[in-house]
Coordinates of C-alpha atoms in Angstrom, one line a residue:
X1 CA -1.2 -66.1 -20.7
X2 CA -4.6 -66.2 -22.3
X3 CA -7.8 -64.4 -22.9
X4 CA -8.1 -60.2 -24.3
X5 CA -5.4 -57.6 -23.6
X6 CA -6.6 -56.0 -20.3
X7 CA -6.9 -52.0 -21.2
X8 CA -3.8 -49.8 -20.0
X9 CA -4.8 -47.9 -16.7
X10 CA -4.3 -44.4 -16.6
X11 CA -1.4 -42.8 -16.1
X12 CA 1.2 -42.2 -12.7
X13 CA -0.4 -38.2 -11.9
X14 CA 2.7 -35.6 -11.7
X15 CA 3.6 -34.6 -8.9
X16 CA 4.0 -30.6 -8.8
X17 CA 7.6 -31.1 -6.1
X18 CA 10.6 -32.4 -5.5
X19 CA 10.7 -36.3 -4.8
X20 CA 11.7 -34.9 -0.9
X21 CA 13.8 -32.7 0.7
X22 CA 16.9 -34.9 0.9
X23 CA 19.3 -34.1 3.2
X24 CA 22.4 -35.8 1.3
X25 CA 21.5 -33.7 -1.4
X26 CA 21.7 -30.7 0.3
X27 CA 24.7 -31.4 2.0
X28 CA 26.3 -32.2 -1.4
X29 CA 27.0 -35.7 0.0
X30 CA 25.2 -37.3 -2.5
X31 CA 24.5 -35.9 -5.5
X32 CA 23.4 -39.1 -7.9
X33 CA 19.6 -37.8 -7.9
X34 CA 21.3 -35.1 -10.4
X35 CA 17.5 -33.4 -11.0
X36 CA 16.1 -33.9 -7.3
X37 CA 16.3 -29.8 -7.3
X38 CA 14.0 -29.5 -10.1
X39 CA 9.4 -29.9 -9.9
X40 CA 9.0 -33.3 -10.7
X41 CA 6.9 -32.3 -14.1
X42 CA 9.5 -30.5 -15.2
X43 CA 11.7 -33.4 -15.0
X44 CA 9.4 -35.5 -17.3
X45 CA 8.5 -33.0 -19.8
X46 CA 12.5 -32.5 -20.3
X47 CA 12.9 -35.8 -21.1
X48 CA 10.2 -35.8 -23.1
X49 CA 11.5 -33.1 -24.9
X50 CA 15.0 -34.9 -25.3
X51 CA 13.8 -37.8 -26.5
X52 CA 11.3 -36.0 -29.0
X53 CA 13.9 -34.3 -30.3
X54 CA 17.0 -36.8 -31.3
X55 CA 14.4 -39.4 -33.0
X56 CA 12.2 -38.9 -36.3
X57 CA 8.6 -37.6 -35.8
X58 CA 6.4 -40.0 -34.5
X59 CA 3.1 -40.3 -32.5
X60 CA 3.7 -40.0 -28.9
X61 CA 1.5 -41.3 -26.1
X62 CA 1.4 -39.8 -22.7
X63 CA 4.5 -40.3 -21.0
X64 CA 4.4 -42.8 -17.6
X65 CA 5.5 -41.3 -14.7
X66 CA 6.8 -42.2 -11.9
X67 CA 6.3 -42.0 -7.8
X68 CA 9.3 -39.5 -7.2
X69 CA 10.3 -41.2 -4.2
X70 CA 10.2 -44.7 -2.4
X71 CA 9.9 -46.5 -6.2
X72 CA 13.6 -48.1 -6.7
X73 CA 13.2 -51.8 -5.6
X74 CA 17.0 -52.9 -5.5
X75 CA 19.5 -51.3 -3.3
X76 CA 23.4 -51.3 -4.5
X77 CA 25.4 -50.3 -1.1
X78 CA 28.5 -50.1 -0.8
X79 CA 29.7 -51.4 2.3
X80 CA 32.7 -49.0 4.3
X81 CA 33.6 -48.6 7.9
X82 CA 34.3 -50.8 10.1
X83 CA 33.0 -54.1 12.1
X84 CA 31.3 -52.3 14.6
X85 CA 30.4 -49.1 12.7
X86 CA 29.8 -50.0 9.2
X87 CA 28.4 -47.7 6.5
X88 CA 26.3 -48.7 3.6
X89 CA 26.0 -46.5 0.7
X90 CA 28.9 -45.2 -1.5
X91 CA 32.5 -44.1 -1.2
X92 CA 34.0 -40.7 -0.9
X93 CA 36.7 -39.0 -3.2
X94 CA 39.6 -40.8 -0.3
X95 CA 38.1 -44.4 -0.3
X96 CA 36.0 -43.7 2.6
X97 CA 32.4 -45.1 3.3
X98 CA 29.9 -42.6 3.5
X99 CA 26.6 -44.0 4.8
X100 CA 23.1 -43.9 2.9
X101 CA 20.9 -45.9 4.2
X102 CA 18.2 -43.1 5.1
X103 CA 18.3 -42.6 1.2
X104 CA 14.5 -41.7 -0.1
X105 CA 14.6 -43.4 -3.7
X106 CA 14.4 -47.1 -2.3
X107 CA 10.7 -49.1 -1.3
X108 CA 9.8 -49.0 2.0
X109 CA 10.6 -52.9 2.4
X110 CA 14.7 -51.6 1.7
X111 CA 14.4 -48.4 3.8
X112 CA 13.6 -50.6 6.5
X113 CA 15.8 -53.7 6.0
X114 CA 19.2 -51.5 5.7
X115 CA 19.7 -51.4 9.2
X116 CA 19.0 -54.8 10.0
X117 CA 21.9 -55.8 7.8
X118 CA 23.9 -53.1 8.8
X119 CA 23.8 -54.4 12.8
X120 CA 23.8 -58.3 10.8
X121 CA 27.4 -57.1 9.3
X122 CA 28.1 -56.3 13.1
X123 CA 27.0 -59.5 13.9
X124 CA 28.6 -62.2 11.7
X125 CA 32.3 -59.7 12.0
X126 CA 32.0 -59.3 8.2
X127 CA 35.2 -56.5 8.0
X128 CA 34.0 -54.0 5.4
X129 CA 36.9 -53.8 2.3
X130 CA 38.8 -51.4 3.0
X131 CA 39.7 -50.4 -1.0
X132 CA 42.8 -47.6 -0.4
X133 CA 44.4 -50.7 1.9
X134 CA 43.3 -53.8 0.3
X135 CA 41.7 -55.5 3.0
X136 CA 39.1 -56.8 4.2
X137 CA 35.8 -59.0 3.2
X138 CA 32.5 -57.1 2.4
X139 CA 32.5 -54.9 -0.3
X140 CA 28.6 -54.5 -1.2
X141 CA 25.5 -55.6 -0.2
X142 CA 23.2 -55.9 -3.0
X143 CA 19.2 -56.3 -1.6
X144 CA 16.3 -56.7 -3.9
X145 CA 12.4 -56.6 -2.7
X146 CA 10.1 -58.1 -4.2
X147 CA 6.3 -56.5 -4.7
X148 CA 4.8 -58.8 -2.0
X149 CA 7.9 -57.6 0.4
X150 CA 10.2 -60.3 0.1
X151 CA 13.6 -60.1 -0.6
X152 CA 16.7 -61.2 -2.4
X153 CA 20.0 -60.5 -0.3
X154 CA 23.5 -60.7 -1.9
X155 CA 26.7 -60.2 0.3
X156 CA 29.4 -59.2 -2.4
X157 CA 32.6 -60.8 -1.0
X158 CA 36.7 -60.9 -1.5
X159 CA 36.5 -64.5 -0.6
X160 CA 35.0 -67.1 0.9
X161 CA 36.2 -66.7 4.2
X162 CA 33.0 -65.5 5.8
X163 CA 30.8 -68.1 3.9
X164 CA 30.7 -70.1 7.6
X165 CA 29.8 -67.0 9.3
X166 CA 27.2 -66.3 7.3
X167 CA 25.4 -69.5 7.3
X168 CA 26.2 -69.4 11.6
X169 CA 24.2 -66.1 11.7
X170 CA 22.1 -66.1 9.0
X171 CA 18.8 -67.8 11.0
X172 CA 19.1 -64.1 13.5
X173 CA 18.6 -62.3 10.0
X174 CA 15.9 -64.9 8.6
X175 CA 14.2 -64.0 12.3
X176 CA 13.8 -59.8 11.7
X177 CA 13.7 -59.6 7.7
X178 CA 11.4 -61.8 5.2
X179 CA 14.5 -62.8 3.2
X180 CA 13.6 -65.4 0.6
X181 CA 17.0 -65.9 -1.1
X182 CA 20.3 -65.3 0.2
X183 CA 23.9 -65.7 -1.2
X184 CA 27.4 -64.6 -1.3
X185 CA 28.5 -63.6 -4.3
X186 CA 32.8 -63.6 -4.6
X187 CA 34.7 -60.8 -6.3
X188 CA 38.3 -61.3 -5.4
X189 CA 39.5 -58.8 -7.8
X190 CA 40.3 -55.3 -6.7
X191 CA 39.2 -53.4 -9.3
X192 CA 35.4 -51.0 -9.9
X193 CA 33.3 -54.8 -10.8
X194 CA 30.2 -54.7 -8.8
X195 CA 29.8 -58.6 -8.6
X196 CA 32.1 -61.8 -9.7
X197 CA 30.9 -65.0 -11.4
X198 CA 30.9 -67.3 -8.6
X199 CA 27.3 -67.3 -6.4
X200 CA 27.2 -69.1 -3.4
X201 CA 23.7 -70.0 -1.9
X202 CA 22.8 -69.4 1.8
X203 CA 18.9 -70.4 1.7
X204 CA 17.4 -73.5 0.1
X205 CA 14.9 -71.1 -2.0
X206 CA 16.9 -70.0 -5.2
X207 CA 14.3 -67.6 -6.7
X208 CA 12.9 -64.0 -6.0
X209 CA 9.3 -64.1 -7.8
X210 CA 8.4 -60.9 -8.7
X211 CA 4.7 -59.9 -9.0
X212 CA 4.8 -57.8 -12.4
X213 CA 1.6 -56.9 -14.8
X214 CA 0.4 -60.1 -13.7
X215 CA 3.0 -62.2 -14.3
X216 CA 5.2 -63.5 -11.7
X217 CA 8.9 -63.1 -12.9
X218 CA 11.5 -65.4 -10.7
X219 CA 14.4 -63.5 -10.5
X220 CA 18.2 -65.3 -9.7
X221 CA 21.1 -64.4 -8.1
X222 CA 22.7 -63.1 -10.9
X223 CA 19.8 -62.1 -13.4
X224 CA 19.2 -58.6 -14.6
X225 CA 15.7 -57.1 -13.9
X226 CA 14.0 -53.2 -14.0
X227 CA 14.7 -51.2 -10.7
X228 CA 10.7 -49.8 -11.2
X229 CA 8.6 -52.0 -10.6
X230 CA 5.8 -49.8 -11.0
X231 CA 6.4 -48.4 -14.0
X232 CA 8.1 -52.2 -15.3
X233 CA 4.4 -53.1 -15.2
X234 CA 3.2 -50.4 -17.5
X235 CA 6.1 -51.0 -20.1
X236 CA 5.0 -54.9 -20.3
X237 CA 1.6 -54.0 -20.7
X238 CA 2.0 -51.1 -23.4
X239 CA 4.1 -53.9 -25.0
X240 CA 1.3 -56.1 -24.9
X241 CA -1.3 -54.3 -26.0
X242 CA 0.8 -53.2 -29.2
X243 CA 1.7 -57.0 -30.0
X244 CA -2.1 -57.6 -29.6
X245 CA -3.0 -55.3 -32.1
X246 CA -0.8 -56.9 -34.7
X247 CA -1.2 -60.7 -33.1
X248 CA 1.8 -61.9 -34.6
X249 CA 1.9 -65.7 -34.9
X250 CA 5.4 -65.5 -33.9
X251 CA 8.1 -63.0 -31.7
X252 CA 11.3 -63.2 -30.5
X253 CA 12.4 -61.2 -27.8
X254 CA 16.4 -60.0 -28.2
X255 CA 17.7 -59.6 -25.0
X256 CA 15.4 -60.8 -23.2
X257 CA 16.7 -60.9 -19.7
X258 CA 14.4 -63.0 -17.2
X259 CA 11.7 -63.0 -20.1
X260 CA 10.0 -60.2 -19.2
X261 CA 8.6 -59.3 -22.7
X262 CA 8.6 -63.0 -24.0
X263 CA 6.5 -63.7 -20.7
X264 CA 4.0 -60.9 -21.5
X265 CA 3.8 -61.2 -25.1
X266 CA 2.8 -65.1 -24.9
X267 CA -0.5 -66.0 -26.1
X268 CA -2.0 -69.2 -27.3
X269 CA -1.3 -70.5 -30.6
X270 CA 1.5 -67.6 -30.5
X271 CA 5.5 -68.9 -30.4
X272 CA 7.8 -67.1 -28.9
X273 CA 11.6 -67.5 -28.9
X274 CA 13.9 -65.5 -25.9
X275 CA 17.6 -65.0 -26.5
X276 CA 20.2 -63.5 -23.6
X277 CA 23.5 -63.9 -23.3
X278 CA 23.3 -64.5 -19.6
X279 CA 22.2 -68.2 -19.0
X280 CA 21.5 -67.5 -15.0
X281 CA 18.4 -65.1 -17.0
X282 CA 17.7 -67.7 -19.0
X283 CA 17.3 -70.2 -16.2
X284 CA 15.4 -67.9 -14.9
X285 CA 13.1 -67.2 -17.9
X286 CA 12.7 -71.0 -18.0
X287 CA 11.2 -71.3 -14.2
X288 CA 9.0 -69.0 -14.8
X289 CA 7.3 -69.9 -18.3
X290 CA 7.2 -73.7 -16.3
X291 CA 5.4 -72.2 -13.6
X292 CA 3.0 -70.3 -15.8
X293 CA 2.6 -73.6 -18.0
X294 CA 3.1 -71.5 -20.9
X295 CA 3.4 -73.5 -24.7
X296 CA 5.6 -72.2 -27.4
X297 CA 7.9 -70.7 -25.4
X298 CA 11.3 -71.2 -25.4
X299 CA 14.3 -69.4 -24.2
X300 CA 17.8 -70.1 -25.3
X301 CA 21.4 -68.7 -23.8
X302 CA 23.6 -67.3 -26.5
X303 CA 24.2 -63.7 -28.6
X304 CA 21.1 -62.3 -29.9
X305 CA 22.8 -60.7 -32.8
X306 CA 24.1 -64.4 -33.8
X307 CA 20.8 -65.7 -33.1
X308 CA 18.9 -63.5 -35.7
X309 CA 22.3 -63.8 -37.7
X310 CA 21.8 -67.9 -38.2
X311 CA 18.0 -67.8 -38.2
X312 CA 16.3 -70.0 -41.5
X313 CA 13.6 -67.2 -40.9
X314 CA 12.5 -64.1 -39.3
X315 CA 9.0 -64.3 -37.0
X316 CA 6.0 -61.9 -37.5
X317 CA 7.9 -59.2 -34.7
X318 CA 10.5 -58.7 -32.9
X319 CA 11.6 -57.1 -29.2
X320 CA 14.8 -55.8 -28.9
X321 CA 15.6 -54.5 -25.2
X322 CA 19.5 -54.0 -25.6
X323 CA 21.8 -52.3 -23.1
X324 CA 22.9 -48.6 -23.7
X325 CA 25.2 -49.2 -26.3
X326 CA 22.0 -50.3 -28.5
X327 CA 21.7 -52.9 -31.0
X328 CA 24.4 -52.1 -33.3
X329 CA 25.3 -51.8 -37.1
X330 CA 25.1 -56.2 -37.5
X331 CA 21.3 -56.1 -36.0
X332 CA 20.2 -53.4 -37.4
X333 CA 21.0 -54.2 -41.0
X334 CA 19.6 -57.9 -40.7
X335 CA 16.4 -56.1 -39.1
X336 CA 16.4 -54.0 -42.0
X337 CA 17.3 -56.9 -45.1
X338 CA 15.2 -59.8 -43.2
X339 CA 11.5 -58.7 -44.1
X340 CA 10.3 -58.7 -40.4
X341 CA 6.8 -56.3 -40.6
X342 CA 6.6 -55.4 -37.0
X343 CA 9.5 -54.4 -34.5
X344 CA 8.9 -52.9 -30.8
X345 CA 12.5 -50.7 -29.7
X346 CA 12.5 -50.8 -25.7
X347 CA 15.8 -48.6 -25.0
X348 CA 17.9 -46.8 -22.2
X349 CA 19.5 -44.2 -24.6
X350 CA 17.7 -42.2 -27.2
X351 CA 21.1 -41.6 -28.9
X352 CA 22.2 -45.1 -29.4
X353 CA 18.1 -45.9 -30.4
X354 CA 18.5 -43.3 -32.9
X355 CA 21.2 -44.1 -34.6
X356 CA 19.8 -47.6 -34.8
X357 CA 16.9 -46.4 -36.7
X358 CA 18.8 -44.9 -39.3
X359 CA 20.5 -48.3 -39.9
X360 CA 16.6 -49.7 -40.9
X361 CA 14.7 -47.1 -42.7
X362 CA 12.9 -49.6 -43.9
X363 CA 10.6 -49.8 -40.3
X364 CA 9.4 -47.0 -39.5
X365 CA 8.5 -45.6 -35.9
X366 CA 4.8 -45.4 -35.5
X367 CA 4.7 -44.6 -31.8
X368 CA 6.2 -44.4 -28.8
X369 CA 6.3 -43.6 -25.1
X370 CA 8.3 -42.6 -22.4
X371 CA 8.1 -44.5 -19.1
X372 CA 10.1 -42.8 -16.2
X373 CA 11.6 -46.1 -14.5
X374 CA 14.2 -42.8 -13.0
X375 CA 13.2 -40.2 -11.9
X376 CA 15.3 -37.0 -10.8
X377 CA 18.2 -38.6 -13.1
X378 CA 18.4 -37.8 -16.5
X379 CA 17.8 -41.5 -17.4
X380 CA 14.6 -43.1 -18.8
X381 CA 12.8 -45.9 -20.6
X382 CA 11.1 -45.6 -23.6
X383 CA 9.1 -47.9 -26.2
X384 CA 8.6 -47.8 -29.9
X385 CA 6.9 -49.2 -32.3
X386 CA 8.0 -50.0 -35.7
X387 CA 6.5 -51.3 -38.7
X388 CA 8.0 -51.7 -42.2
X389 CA 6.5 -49.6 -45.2

C-alpha cells in the first residue's frame, strides 16, 4: 500500500426497524437473531452502552453500524433430511433438520445459491448425516461470497466416500452458481466440530479473494475471516488511519488471521511482522502480500504469545485481534514490561478486553469504537487504541 490515508466515510445511517419481519423468528423456530424484536438503534446504542460501561473512560467515536439485514457473507448450514428432501439450516431439540435457507441475515449472492446446492445435494445422492443414527455423509455445507459475488463452497463430510460424486457432478453446479473454490472438507468424528483437518480440493482455483478497504484478501479453505464485510472495511480503515497518525516504523499484528490488519497497516519504509497459529491463514496472508508486491512484510505460523515472548525487541505498535477468550495474563504482562508506545485492541468480548487492560496499566485507552459486524445478536466488534504514559 502507498500514498495518504484515504479519510473514513461516514457512518452506516440507523435504521429506525427491525432487520425484517422474519418468519422463523416468529414461529420460534429460530431464535439465534436473539434482538431481531428490538428498533435496530436501540440495538446499537445498548451495545454501546455495554461496552462503555465494563471498560475505563475513554473517547469514543461514533459507533459503525450495520445494514440489519442481507450483510452476513458466509453461510454455516447444517445439512438434515434426506436425499431427496434435504434441509439446510440447523437442528432441532430431537436431531432433526429444520430448514433455513429463506433466512434474511445472509448477502443476496447466499440467499440465492442455497437452493442450488440444496437440489446439487439431490443431485450427487449426498445422504445428509443423520446425527441421533450415525449415518450418513453430509453434515454441513459451509458457502462463503465474496464482494464481487463469487463464492467459496465447502461440503463438510464423514468420509471420503462422495469425493467421486462430487467431482462427477460438480461441472452442473459450476453451470448455475459462480463458484470459484470448491472442496470437501472430512470430519469423521461424531461429535459438535464444525469442520476436520483434512481439505480436499474440487476446483483448480484454491483462493476466494475478497475485495475489502481496498485490499484484496485471498481467503483458503480453512482460513478465518469477518462475516461483515461491510463493516470489516471500516474496522481496517479506522485501524489505518490510527496507525497513520502515529506512523510507526514497525507493527506486528498478533493474530493476524489472513493479514487483514498487517495488509492494511503496510506502508513503505514501514515493516510489518503477522503471527497466527493457523498456517492455512498464513498461506493465505502470504498470497496476498505477493499479489500486492508489498516489502517488509512478513507473516509467520506459530503462537503469538511465544512470538512476542522470544522477541530481541518490541516494534513501534502492536495489533492484537485475539479470539474471545482475549489475550491473556502472559501477553498482557510482556505488553505491559516490553516498552511498546502504541497498541490497537481489536476484540469480540468487552469482558475478556477488559480484564486485559487491567493486566497493562501502563497503555492507556485513548479511543475506541464500536463496529456492529452483528447485528440483532448481542455480539460486536470494537477497536481501541492504546498508548503508554
Amino acid at each position: 500500500m502507498s500514498g495518504p490515508t484515504p479519510p473514513l466515510p461516514p457512518p452506516v445511517p440507523l435504521s429506525r426497524s427491525v432487520a425484517a419481519h422474519c418468519g422463523y423468528f416468529d414461529a420460534g423456530t429460530c431464535r439465534s437473531c436473539t434482538l431481531l424484536d428490538q428498533p435496530y438503534d436501540a440495538q446499537l446504542a445498548g451495545k454501546q452502552r455495554e461496552v462503555a460501561g465494563l471498560l475505563p473512560p475513554l473517547e469514543w467515536s461514533a459507533p459503525v453500524a450495520s445494514t440489519p439485514a442481507g450483510f452476513r457473507n458466509k453461510a454455516k448450514m447444517v445439512v438434515g433430511g434426506t436425499v431427496d428432501a434435504p434441509t439446510l439450516g440447523i437442528l432441532d431439540a430431537t436431531g432433526s433438520g429444520v430448514d433455513l435457507r429463506e433466512c434474511r441475515v445472509h448477502a443476496a449472492g447466499l440467499h440465492a445459491a442455497l437452493p442450488v446446492l440444496a437440489d446439487f445435494v439431490t443431485r450427487a445422492a449426498l445422504t445428509p448425516y443423520d446425527v441421533p443414527g450415525r449415518r450418513g455423509e453430509l453434515k454441513h455445507l459451509l458457502v462463503t461470497e465474496s464482494p464481487a459475488g463469487e463464492l467459496m463452497v465447502r461440503f463438510v463430510c464423514r468420509s471420503q466416500e462422495p469425493v467421486a460424486r462430487l467431482r462427477k457432478h460438480l461441472p452442473w453446479l459450476l453451470e448455475r452458481l459462480p463458484v470459484a473454490v470448491a472442496s470437501v472438507n472430512l470430519q469423521p468424528a461424531h461429535k459438535a466440530v464444525l469442520e476436520g483437518e483434512r481439505e480436499i480440493l474440487l476446483t483448480d482455483h484454491t483462493t476466494l479473494p475478497m475485495h475489502v478497504a481496498g485490499v484484496d484478501l485471498h481467503l483458503r479453505p480453512q482460513s478465518f475471516f469477518q462475516t461483515n464485510t461491510a463493516v470489516a472495511a471500516r474496522l481496517y480503515e479506522q485501524a489505518a488511519a490510527w496507525t497513520a497518525e502515529v506512523a510507526p516504523a514497525t507493527l506486528w499484528d498478533l493474530y493476524c488471521g489472513v493479514g487483514g490488519f498487517a495488509l492494511h497497516l503496510a506502508a513503505p519504509g514501514r515493516s510489518v511482522t503477522g503471527v497466527e497459529i493457523s498456517p492455512e491463514a498464513v498461506r493465505s496472508a502470504e498470497h496476498s502480500a505477493a499479489a500486492l508486491g508489498l516489502d517488509g512484510v512478513r507473516f509467520l505460523a506459530g503462537d503469538a504469545t511465544a512470538y512476542a515472548l522470544d522477541a530481541a525487541a518490541p516494534p513501534a505498535l502492536v495489533v492484537v485481534n485475539p479470539p474471545r477468550r482475549g489475550i491473556g495474563e502472559q501477553l498482557a504482562g510482556w505488553l505491559e514490561r516490553s516498552g511498546v508506545e502504541h497498541v490497537l485492541y481489536s476484540s469480540c468480548n468487552a469482558r475478556t478486553l477488559a480484564a486485559d487492560l487491567g493486566a497493562m496499566p501502563s497503555l492507556r485507552p485513548v479511543r475506541g469504537r464500536l463496529l456492529d459486524m452483528f447485528p440483532n445478536t448481542h455480539h460486536y466488534e470494537v477497536l481501541l487504541q492504546l498508548s503508554r504514559g
